[in-house]
Coordinates of C-alpha atoms in Angstrom, one line a residue:
X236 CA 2.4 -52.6 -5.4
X237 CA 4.3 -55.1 -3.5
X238 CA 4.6 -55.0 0.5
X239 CA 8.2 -53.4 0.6
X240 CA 7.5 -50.6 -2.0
X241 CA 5.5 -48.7 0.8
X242 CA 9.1 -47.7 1.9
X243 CA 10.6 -47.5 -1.2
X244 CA 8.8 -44.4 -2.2
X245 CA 11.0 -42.4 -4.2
X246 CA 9.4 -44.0 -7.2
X247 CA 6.2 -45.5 -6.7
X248 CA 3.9 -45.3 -9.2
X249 CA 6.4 -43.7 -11.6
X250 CA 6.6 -47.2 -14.3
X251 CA 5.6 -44.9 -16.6
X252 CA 7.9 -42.4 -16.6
X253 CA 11.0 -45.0 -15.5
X254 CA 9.8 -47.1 -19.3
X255 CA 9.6 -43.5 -21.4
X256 CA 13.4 -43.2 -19.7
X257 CA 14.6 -46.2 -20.4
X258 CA 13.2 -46.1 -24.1
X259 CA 14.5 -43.3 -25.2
X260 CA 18.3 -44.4 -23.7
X261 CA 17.5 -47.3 -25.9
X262 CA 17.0 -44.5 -28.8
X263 CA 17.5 -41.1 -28.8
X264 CA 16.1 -40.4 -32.1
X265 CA 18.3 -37.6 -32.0
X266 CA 16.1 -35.6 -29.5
X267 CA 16.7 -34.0 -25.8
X268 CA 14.7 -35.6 -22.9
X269 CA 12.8 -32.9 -20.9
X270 CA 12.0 -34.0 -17.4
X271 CA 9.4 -31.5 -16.0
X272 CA 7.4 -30.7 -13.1
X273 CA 6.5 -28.7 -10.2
X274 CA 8.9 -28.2 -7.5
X275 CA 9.6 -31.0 -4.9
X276 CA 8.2 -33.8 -6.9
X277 CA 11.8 -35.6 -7.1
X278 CA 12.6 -34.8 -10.9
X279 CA 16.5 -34.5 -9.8
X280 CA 15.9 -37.7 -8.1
X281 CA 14.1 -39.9 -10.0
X282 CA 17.1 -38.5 -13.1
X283 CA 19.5 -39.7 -10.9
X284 CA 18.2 -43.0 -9.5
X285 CA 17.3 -43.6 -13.5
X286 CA 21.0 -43.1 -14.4
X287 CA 22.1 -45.3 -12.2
X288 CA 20.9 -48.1 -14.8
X289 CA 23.5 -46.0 -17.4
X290 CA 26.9 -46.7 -16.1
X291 CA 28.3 -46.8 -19.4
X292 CA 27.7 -43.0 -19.9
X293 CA 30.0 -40.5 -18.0
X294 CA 27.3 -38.6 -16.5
X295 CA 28.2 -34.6 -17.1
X296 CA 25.5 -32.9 -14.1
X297 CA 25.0 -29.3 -13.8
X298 CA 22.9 -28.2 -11.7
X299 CA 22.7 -24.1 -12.7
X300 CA 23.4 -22.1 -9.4
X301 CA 20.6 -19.4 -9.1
X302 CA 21.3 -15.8 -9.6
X303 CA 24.2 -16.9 -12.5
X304 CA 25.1 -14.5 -15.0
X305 CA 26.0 -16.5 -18.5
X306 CA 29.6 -16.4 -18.3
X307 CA 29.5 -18.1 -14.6
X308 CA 27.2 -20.6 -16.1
X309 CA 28.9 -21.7 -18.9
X310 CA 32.4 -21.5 -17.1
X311 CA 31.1 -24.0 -14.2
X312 CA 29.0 -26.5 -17.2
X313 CA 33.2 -26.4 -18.5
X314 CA 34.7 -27.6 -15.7
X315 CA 31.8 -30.4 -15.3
X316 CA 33.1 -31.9 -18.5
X317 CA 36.4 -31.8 -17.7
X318 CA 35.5 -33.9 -14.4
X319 CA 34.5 -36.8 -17.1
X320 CA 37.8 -36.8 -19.1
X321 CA 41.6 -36.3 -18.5
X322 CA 41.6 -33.5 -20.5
X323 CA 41.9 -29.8 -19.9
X324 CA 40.1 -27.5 -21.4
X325 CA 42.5 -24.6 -21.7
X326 CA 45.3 -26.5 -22.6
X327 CA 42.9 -28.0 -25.4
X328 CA 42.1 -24.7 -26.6
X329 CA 45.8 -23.4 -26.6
X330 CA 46.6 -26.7 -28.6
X331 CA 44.2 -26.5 -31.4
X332 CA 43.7 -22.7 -31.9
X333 CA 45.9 -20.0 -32.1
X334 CA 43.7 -16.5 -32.0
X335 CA 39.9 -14.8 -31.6
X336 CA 39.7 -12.4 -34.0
X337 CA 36.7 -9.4 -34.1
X338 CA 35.0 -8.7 -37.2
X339 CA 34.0 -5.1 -35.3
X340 CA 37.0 -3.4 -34.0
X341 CA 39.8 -5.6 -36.6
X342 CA 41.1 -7.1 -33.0
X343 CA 43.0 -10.3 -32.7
X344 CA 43.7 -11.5 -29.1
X345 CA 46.2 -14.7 -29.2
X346 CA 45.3 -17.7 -27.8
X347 CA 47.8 -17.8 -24.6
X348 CA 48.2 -19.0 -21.3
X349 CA 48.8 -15.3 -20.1
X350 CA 45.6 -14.1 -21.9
X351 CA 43.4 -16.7 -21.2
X352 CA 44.3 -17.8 -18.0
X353 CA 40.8 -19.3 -16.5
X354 CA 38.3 -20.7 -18.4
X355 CA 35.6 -17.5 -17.5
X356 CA 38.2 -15.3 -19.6
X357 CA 37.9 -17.9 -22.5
X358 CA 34.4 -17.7 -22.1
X359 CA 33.6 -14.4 -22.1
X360 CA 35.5 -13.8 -25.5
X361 CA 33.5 -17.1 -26.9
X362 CA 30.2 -14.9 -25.7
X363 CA 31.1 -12.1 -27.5
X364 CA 29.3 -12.5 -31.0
X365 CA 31.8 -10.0 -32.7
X366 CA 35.0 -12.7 -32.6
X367 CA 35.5 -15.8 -34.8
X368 CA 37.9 -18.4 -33.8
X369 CA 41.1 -19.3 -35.7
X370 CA 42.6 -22.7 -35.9
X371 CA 46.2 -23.3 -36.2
X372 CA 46.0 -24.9 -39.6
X373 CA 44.5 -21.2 -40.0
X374 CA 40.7 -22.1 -40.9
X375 CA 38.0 -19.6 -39.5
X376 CA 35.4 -21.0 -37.1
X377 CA 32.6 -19.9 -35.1
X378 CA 34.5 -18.9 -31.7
X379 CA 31.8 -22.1 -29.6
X380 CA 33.5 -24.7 -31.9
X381 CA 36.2 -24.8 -29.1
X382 CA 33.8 -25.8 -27.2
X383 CA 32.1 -28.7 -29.8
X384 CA 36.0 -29.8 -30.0
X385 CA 36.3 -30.0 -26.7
X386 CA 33.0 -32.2 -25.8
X387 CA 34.1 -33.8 -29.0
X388 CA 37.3 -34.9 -27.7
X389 CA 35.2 -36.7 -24.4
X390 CA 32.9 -38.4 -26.8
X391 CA 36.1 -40.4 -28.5
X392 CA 37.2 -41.8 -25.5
X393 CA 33.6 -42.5 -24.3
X394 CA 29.6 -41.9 -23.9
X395 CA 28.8 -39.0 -22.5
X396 CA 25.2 -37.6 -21.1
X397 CA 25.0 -33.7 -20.8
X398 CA 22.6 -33.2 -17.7
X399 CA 20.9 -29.8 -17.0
X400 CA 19.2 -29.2 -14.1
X401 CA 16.9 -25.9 -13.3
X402 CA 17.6 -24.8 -17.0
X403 CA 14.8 -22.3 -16.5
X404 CA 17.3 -20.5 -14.5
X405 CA 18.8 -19.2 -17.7
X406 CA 19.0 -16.0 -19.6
X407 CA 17.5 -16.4 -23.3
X408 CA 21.3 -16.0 -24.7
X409 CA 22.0 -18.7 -22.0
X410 CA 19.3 -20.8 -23.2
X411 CA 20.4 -20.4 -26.5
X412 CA 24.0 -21.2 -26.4
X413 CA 23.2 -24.7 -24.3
X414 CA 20.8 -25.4 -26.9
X415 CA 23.2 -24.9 -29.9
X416 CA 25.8 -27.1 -27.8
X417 CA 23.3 -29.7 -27.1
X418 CA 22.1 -29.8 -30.8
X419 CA 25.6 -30.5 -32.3
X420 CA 25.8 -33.9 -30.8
X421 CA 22.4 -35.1 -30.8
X422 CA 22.9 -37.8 -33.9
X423 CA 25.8 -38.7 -32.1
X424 CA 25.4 -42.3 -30.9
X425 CA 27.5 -41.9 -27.7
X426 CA 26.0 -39.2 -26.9
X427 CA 22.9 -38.3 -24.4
X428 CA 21.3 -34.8 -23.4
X429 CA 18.5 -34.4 -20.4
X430 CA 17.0 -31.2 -19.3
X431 CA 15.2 -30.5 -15.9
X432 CA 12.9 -27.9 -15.6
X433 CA 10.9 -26.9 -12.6
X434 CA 7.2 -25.6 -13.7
X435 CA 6.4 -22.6 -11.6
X436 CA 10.2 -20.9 -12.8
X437 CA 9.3 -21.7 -16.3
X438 CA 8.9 -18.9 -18.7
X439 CA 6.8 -18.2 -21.2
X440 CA 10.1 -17.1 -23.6
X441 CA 12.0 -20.0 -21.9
X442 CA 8.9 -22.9 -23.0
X443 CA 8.7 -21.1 -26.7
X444 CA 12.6 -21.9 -27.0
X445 CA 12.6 -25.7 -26.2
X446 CA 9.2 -25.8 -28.1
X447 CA 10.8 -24.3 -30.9
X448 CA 14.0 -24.7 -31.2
X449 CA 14.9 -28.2 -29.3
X450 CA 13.9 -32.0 -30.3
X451 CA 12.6 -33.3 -27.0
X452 CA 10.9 -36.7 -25.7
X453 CA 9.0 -35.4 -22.5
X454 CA 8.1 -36.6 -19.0
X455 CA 6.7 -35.0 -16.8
X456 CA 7.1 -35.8 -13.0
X457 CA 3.3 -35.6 -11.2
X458 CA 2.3 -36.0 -7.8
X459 CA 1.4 -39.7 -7.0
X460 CA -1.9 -39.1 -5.7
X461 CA -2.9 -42.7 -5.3
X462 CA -0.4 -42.9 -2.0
X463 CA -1.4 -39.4 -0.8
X464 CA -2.8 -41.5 2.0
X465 CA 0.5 -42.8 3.0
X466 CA 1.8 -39.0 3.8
X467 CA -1.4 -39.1 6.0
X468 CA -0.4 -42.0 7.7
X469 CA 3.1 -40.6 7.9
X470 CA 1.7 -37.4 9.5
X471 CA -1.2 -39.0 11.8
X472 CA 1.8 -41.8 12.9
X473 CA 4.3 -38.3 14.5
X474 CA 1.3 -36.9 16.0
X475 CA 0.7 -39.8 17.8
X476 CA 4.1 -40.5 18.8
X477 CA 3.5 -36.8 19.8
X478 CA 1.0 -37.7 22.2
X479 CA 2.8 -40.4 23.7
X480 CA 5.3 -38.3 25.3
X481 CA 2.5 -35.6 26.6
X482 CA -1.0 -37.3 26.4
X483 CA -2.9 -40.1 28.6
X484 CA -3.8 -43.2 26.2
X485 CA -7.0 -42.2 25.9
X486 CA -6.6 -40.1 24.1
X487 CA -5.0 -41.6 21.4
X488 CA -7.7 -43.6 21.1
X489 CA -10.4 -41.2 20.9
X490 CA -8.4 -40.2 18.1
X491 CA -7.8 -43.4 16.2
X492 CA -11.9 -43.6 16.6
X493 CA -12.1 -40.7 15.4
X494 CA -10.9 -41.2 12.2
X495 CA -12.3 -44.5 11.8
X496 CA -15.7 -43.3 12.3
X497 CA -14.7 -40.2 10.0
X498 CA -14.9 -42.3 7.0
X499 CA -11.3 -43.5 7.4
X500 CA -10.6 -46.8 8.1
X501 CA -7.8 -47.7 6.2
X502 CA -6.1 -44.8 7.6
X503 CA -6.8 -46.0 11.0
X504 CA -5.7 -49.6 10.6
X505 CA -2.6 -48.3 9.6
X506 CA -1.9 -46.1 12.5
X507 CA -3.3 -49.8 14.5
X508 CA -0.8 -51.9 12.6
X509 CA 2.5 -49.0 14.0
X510 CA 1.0 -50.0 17.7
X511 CA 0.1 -53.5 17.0
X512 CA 2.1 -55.4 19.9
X513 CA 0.8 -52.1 22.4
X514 CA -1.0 -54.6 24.9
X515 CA -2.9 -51.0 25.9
X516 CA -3.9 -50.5 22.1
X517 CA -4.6 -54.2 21.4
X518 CA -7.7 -54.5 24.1
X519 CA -9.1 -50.9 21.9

């Protein structure tokens, strides 16, 4: 570790994880990169400062909201990727398709500015498994290949990384639907997917669906227990500034004794090396 990493913590000790990162930017192999670990261990972090290497991709971050129900979701991951392109999703849709049609009830809803004003009305008809979607050279598609043309579209003007963050947030169908997205563009040479997931909100049906159903290259994002010291330090050094304001001197130096005679030296160097030009300290 070199002298200035001490205070460049948000990464120290991660090489690891930072060369499985850059690896698999350097080749996808057509799988999803699952960043994963317990909360407050900086895996939103540590995917951002990484990306920050990745200029050429038009980072698409979602960050799912809690409490979401699917059509919120999905209507806020939309206008994400609209913020990387100049294009607009409705007017996309309007331009390409003409109709939904429902295998169940023989209903046909037109693809218009008055039906489908907002994106969450779009949505909720692509949610609803009974409607098919009908081009306007009239060719039947599955009613999410508006939205495969639509992330299409971004990836021929330029590369594009999907981000997820706090995917265990989702619903199975949720889960399910991101997943199918995801999975369309994973040979795609401009294109990138990452998933976050945070380990004590991941479900035992939400593991079972990336397991099974989703290509991955993993890391996972552990505490760096070879620094824990250094929060010590970090917590010994405002005690002691603490004490300053309230406390004689002694007794600040009972306490740095204390913990060098405790079986912590290092610790109480440390604290030593904060107060070092202290001409009170220096003669302890």
């Amino acid at each position: 570790m070199y002298t200035t990493d001490l205070f460049n913590f948000r990464f120290v000790d991660r090489d690891e994880a930072r060369n499985k990162f850059r690896a698999f930017f350097a080749n996808s192999d057509g799988n999803v990169l699952w960043v994963k670990g317990k909360r407050g261990l900086g895996k939103t972090t540590f995917i951002n400062f990484m990306l920050e290497e990745y200029t050429q991709y038009n980072l698409c971050y979602f960050d799912i909201p809690k409490n979401s129900n699917s059509i919120e979701i999905i209507s806020e991951f939309i206008k994400q990727l609209e913020r990387q392109c100049d294009l607009n999703f409705i007017d996309e849709t309007q331009k390409w398709y003409k109709e939904f049609y429902c295998n169940t009830y023989k209903i046909i809803q037109k693809i218009t500015a008055v039906l489908f004003p907002k994106i969450s009305n779009l949505i909720e008809t692509v949610l609803d498994t009974g409607y098919y979607v009908i081009t306007k050279s009239d060719e039947r598609k599955e009613s999410i290949d508006i939205i495969y043309h639509f992330i299409s579209l971004i990836l021929s003007q330029k590369k594009l990384c999907i981000c997820i963050d706090n995917l265990s947030r989702c619903n199975i169908d949720t889960l399910q639907f991101f997943f199918r997205i995801i999975k369309n563009f994973l040979l795609e040479e401009n294109f990138r997917a990452c998933i976050v997931t945070t380990t004590e909100d991941l479900s035992t049906d939400t593991k079972d669906e990336i397991f099974h159903f989703l290509p991955f290259t993993d890391i996972e994002i552990l505490r760096l227990k070879k620094y824990e010291y250094f929060f010590q330090i970090i917590y010994i050094f405002l005690t002691i500034f603490l004490y300053l304001l309230k406390c004689p001197q002694s007794l600040i130096l009972s306490a740095l004794r204390a913990f060098y005679f405790c079986g912590k030296p290092h610790i109480s160097r440390s604290i030593f090396l904060y107060f070092r030009y202290q001409t009170w300290l220096k003669s302890w």
